[in-house]
Tab-separated table of C-alpha atoms in Angstrom:
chain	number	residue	atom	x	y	z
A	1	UNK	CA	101.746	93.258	96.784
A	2	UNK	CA	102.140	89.757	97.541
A	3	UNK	CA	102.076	88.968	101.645
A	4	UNK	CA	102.560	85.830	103.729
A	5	UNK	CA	100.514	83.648	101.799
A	6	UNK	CA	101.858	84.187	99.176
A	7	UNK	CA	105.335	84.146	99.752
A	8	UNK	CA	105.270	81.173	101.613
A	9	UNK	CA	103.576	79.962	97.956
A	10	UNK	CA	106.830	81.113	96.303
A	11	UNK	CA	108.775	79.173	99.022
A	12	UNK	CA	106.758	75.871	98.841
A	13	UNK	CA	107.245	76.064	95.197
A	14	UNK	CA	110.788	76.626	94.968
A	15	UNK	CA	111.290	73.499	97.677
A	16	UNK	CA	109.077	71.350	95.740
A	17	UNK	CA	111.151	71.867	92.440
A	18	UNK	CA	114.404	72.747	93.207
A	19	UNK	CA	115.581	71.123	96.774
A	20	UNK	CA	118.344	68.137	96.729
A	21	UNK	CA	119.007	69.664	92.996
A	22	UNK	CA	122.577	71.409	92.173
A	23	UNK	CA	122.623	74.877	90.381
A	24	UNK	CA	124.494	74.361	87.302
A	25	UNK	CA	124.328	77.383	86.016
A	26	UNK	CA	123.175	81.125	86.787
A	27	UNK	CA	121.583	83.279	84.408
A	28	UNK	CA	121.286	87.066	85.351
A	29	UNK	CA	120.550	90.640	84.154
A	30	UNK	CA	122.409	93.704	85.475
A	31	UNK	CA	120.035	95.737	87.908
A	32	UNK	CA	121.379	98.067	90.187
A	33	UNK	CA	118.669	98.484	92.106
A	34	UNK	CA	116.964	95.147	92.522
A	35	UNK	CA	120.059	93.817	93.320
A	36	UNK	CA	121.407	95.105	97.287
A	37	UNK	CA	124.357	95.064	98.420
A	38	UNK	CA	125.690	92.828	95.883
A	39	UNK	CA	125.721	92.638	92.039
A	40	UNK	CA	124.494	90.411	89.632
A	41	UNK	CA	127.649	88.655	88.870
A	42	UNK	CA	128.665	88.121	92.239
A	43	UNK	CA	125.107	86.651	92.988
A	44	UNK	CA	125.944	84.234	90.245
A	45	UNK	CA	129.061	82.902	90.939
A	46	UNK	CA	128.405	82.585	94.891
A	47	UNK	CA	125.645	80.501	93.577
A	48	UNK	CA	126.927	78.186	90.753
A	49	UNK	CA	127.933	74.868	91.595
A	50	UNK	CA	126.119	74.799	94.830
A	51	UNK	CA	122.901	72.187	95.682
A	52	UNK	CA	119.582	73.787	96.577
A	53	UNK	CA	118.873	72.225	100.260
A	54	UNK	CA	116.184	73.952	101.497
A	55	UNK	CA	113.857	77.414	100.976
A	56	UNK	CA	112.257	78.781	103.893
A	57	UNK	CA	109.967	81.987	104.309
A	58	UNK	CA	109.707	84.915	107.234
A	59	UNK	CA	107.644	87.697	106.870
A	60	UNK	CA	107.444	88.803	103.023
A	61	UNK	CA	110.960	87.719	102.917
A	62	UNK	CA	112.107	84.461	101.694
A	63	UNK	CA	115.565	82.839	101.440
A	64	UNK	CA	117.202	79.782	99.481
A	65	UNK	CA	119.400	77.124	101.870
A	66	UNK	CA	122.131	76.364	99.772
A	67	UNK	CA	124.993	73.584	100.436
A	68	UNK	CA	128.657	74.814	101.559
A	69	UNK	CA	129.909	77.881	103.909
A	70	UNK	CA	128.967	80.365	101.213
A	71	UNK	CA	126.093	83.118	101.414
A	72	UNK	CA	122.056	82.577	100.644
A	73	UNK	CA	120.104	84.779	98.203
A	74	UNK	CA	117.379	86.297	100.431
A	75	UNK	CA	114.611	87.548	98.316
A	76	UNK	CA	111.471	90.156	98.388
A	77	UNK	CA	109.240	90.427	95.606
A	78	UNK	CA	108.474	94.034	96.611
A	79	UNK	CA	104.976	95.025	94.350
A	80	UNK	CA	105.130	92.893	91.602
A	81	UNK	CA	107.724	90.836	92.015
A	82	UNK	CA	107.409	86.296	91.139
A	83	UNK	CA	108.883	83.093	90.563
A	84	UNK	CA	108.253	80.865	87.816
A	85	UNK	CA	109.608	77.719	86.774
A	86	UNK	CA	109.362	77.171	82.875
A	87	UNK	CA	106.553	75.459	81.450
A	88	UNK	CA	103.879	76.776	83.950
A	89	UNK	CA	102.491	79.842	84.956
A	90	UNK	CA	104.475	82.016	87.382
A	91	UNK	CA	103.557	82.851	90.940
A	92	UNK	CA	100.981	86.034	89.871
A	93	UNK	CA	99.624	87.746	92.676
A	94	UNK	CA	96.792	88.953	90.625
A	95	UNK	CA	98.087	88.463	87.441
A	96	UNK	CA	95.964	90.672	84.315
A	97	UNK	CA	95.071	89.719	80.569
A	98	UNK	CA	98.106	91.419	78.979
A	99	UNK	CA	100.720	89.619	81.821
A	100	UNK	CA	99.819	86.204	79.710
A	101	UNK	CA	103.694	84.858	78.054
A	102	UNK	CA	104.587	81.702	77.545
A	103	UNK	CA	108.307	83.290	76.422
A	104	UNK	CA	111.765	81.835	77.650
A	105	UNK	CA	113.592	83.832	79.116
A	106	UNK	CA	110.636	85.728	80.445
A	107	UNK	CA	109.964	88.953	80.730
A	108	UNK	CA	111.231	91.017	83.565
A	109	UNK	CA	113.849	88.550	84.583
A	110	UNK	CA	116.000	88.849	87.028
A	111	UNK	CA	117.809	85.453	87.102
A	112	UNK	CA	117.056	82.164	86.415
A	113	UNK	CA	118.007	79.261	88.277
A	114	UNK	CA	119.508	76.015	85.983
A	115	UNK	CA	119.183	73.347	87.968
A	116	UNK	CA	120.573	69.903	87.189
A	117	UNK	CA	118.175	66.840	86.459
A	118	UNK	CA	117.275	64.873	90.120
A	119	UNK	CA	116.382	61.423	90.125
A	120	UNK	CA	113.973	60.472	87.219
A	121	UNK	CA	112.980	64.099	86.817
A	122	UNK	CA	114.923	66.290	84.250
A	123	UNK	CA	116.730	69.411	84.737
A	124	UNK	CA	114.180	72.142	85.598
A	125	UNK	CA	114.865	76.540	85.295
A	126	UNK	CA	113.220	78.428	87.561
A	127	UNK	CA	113.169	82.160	87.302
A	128	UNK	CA	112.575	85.313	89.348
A	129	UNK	CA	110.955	87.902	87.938
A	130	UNK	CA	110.272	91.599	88.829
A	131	UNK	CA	108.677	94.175	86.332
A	132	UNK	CA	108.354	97.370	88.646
A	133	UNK	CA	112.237	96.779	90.078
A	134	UNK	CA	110.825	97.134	93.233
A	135	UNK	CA	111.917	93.963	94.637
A	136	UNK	CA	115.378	93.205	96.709
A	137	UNK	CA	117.753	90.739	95.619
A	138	UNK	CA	120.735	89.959	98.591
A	139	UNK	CA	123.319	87.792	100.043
A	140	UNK	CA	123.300	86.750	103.531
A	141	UNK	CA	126.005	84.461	105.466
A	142	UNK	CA	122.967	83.896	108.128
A	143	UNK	CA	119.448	84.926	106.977
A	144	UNK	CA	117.583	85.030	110.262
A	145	UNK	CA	120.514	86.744	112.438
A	146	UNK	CA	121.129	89.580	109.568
A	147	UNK	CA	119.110	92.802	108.439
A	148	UNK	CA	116.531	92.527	106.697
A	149	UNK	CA	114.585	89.880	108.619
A	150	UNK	CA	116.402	90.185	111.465
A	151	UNK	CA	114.920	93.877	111.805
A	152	UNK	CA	111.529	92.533	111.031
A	153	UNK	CA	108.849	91.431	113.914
A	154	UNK	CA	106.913	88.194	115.053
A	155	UNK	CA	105.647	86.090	111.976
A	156	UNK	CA	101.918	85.085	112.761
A	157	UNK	CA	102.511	81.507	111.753
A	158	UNK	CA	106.587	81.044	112.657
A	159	UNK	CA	106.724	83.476	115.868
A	160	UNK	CA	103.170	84.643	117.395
A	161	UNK	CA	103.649	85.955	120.990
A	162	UNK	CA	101.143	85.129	123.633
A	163	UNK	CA	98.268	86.569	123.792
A	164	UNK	CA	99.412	88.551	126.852
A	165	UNK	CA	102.376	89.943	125.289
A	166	UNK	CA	100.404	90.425	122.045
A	167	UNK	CA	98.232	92.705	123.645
A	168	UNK	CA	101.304	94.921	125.713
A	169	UNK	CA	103.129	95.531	122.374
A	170	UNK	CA	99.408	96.943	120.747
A	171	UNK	CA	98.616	99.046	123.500
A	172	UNK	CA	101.765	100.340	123.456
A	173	UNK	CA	101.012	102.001	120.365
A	174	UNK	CA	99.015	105.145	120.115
A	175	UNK	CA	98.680	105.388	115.562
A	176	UNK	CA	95.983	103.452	114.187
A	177	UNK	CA	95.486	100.237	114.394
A	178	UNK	CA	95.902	99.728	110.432
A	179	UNK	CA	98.900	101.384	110.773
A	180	UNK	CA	100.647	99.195	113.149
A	181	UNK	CA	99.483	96.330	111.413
A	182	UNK	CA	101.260	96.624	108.168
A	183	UNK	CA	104.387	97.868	110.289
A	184	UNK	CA	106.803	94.939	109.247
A	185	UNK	CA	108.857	95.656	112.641
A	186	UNK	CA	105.419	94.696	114.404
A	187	UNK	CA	103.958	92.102	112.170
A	188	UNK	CA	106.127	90.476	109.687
A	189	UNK	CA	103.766	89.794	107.003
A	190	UNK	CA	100.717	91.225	107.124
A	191	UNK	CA	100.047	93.344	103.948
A	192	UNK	CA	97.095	95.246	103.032
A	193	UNK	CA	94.520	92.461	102.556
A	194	UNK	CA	95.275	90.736	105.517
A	195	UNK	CA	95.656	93.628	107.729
A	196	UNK	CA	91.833	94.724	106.284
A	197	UNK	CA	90.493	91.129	106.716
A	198	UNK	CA	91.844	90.938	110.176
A	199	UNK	CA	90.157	93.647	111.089
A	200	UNK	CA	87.047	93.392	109.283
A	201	UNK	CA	86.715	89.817	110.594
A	202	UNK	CA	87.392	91.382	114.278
A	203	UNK	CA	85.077	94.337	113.538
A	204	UNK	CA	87.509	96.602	113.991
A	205	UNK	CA	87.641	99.924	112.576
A	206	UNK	CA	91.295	100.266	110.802
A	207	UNK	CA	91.442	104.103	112.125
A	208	UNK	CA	90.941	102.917	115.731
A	209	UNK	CA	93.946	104.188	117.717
A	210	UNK	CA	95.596	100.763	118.793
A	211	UNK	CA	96.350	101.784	122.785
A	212	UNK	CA	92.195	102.138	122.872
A	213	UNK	CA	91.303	98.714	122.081
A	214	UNK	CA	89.812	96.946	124.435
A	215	UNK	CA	90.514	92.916	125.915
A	216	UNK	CA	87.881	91.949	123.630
A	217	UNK	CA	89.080	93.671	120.423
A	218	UNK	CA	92.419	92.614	121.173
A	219	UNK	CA	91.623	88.653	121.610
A	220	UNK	CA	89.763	88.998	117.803
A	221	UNK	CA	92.241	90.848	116.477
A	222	UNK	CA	94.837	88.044	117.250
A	223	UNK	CA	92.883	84.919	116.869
A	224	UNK	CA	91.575	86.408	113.727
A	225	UNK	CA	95.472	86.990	112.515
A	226	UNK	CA	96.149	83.475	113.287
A	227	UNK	CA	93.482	82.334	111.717
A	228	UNK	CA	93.164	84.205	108.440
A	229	UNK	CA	96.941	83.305	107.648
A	230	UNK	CA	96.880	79.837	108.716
A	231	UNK	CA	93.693	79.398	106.002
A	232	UNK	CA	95.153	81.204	103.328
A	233	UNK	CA	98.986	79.347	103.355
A	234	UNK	CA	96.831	75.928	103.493
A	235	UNK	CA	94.951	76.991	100.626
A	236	UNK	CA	98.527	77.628	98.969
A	237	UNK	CA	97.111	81.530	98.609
A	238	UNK	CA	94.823	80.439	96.157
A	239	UNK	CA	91.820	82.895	96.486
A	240	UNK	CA	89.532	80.961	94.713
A	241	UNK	CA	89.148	78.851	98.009
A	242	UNK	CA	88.997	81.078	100.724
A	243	UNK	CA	85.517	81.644	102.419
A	244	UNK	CA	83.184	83.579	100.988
A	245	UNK	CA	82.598	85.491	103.896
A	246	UNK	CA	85.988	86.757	103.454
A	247	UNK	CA	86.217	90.571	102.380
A	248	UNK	CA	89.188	89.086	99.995
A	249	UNK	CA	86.740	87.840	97.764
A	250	UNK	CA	84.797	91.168	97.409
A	251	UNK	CA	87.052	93.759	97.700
A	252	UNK	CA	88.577	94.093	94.378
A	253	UNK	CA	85.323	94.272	92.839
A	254	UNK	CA	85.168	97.939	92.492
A	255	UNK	CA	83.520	98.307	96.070
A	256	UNK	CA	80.080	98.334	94.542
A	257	UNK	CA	78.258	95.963	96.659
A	258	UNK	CA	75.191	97.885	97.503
A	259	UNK	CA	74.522	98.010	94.130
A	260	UNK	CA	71.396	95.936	92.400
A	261	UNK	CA	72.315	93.319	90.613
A	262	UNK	CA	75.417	92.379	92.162
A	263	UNK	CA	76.186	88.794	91.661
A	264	UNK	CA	78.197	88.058	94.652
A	265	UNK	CA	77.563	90.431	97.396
A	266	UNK	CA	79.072	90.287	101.003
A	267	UNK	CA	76.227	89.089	103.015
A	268	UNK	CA	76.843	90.304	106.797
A	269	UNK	CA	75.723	88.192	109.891
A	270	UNK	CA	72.648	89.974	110.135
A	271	UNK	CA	71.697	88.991	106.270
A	272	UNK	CA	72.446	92.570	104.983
A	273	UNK	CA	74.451	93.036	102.191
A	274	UNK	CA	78.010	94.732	102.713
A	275	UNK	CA	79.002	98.381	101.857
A	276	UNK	CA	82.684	98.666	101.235
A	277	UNK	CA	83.839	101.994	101.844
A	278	UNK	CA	87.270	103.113	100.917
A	279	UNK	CA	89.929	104.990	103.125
A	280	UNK	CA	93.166	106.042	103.070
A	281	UNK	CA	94.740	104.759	106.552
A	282	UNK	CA	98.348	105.036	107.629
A	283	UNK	CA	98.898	105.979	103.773
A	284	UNK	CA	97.618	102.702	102.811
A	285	UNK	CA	93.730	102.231	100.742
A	286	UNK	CA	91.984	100.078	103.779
A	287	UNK	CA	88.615	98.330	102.790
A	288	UNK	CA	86.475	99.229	105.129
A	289	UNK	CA	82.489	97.924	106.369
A	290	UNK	CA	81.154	100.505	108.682
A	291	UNK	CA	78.170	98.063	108.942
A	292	UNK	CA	80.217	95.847	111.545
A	293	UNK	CA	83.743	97.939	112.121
A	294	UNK	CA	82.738	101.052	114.322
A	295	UNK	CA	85.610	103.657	114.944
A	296	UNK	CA	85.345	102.820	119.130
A	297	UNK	CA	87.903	105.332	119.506
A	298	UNK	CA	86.559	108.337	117.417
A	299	UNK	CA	89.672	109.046	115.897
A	300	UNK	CA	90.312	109.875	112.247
A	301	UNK	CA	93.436	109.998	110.438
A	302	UNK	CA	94.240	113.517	108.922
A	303	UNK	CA	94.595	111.787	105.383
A	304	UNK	CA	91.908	110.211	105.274
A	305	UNK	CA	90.005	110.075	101.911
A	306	UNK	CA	86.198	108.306	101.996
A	307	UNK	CA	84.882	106.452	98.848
A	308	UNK	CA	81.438	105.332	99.548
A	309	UNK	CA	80.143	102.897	97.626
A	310	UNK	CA	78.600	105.025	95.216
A	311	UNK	CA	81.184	106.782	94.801
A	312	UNK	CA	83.562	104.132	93.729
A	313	UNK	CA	83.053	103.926	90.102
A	314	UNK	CA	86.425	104.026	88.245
A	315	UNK	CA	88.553	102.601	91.146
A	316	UNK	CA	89.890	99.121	90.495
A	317	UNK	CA	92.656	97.288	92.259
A	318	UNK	CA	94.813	98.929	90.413
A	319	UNK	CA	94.425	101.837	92.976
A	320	UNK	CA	95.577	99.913	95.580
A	321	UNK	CA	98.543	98.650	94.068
A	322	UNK	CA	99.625	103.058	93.017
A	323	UNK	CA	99.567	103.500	97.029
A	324	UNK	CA	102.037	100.569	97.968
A	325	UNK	CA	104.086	101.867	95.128
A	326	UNK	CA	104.079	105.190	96.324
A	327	UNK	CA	104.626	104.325	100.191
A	328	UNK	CA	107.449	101.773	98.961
A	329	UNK	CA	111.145	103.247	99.494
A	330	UNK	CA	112.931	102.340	96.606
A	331	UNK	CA	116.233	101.655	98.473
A	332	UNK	CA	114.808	99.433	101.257
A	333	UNK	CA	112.230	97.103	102.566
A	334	UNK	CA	108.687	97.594	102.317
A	335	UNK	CA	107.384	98.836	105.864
A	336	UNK	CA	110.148	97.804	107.613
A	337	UNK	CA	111.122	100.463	110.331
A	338	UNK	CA	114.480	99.381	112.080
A	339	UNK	CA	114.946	99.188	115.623
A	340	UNK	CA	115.842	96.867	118.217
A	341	UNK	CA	112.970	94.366	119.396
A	342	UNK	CA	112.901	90.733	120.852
A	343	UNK	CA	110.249	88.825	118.190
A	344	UNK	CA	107.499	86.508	119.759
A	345	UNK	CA	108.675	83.365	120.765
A	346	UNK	CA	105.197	81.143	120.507
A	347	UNK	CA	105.743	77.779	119.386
């Protein structure tokens, strides 16, 4: 699913091609679910005519600034959900061999976005695309003061808390720290790869309850959430250039990487190679090194289900994209559990 990096990828994009430009013309297919709280004609017409003055991300939400006292189409891609302008390749999150189209209208649309010609550069289309309908089209008079980001918790780059306050709403919390992690009302954000390389670069266990971590644990866990995000929205959530060191850039490898012969292992610290194990945590597959994250706690989730390394043959990232589907509620945000909190205020 794509998370803060990547969203804020969509955003960036959509500002660098469409802001100062007007919409001319709105392009839409009927989809009663994709489309909340509105439908597709009235998303069109409280569009048309309008200029494009701004697109700005929070959480895995992201919403167009448009001209006017009319509404703002707030956006989530959900699983599988992307933009693309026409002529280049779209926004993929991991995109596969069969995804590869260079049709107009593409596949999957949504709408597309005719915007007029700017300057010396011609009119441009940019389109939103979602093939699993999980994704949320709306309208919103005030983006940031209505549900759904106004339900949502601190962003790590637009709204981290102290570290003092950071560490009151964890320990707080008694699930596992996974768990609260991907809990959008917490962190705004943070999906499954992040949460997992937050806490592998912490050396955290992801089934360690969250109200037993200690000051230390706490202080890697959010320097390490700071961190990991910051990286991977300067990198424009292009994978190809985040560390090596990351888990990221070994996880999706089929977990093998005790194997002999593999050509990019995960060297640890100590100059051992990596064993990713797999777990089910908080209903979510969590990437796990028991080399360097140690369950402090001693507490297991009931659902948990181990793949060790060996036993990993078969399992692709695929996998991992069948659990956010299934924990995904069709008629609402992904992770987002409503209820009245303040959101950090760090600037």
């Amino acid at each position: 699913m794509p998370e803060l990096p990547e969203v804020e990828r969509a955003a960036k994009l959509i500002r660098d091609v469409a802001q100062g430009r007007t919409i001319e013309q709105v392009e839409t297919k009927e989809d009663t679910i994709v489309y909340s709280g509105t439908t597709h004609e009235e998303f069109a017409t409280e569009l048309t005519g309008r200029k494009v003055t701004d697109c700005q991300r929070y959480g895995k939400l992201f919403y167009i600034t448009l001209n006017g006292n009319g509404k703002c189409p707030v956006l989530h891609f959900g699983m599988t959900g992307m933009i693309q302008v026409q002529g280049q390749e779209p926004t993929w999150y991991r995109s596969q061999p069969r995804d590869k189209s260079d049709a107009w209208p593409p596949n999957h649309m949504k709408f597309i976005l005719h915007l007029s010609a700017l300057d010396d550069s011609p009119a441009v289309q940019i389109a939103f695309r979602d093939p699993r309908r999980l994704a949320r089209i709306r309208l919103c008079q005030d983006p940031l003061k209505e549900p759904p980001i106004s339900e949502l918790g601190f962003d790590p780059i637009l709204s981290m808390p102290e570290l003092e306050d950071f560490k009151h709403l964890v320990l707080k919390r008694g699930c596992p720290i996974k768990a609260l992690l991907l809990d959008q009302s917490f962190s705004a954000g943070v999906g499954n790869w992040v949460a997992d390389e937050i806490l592998f670069q912490a050396q955290v266990h992801p089934e360690q309850k969250a109200n037993s971590l200690d000051d230390d644990q706490l202080a890697q866990i959010y320097q390490k959430m700071i961190d990991i995000c910051t990286k991977a929205v300067e990198v424009n959530a292009d994978s190809s250039q985040f560390p090596n060191s990351w888990l990221f850039r070994h996880r999706w490898e089929k977990g093998r990487k005790g194997k002999k012969g593999t050509k990019n292992p995960l060297i640890l610290p100590s100059g051992e190679e990596a064993k990713i194990k797999w777990l089910t945590v908080g209903g979510r597959t969590s990437a796990v090194v028991e080399q360097v994250q140690i369950n402090a706690s001693g507490a297991t989730t009931k659902s948990k289900k181990r793949r060790s390394t060996k036993a990993t043959k078969g399992y692709d990232s695929d996998d991992e994209d069948k659990d956010e589907e299934q924990s995904t509620n069709s008629s609402d945000e992904e992770e987002i559990r409503p209820r009245k909190r303040a959101r950090g205020s760090r600037k």
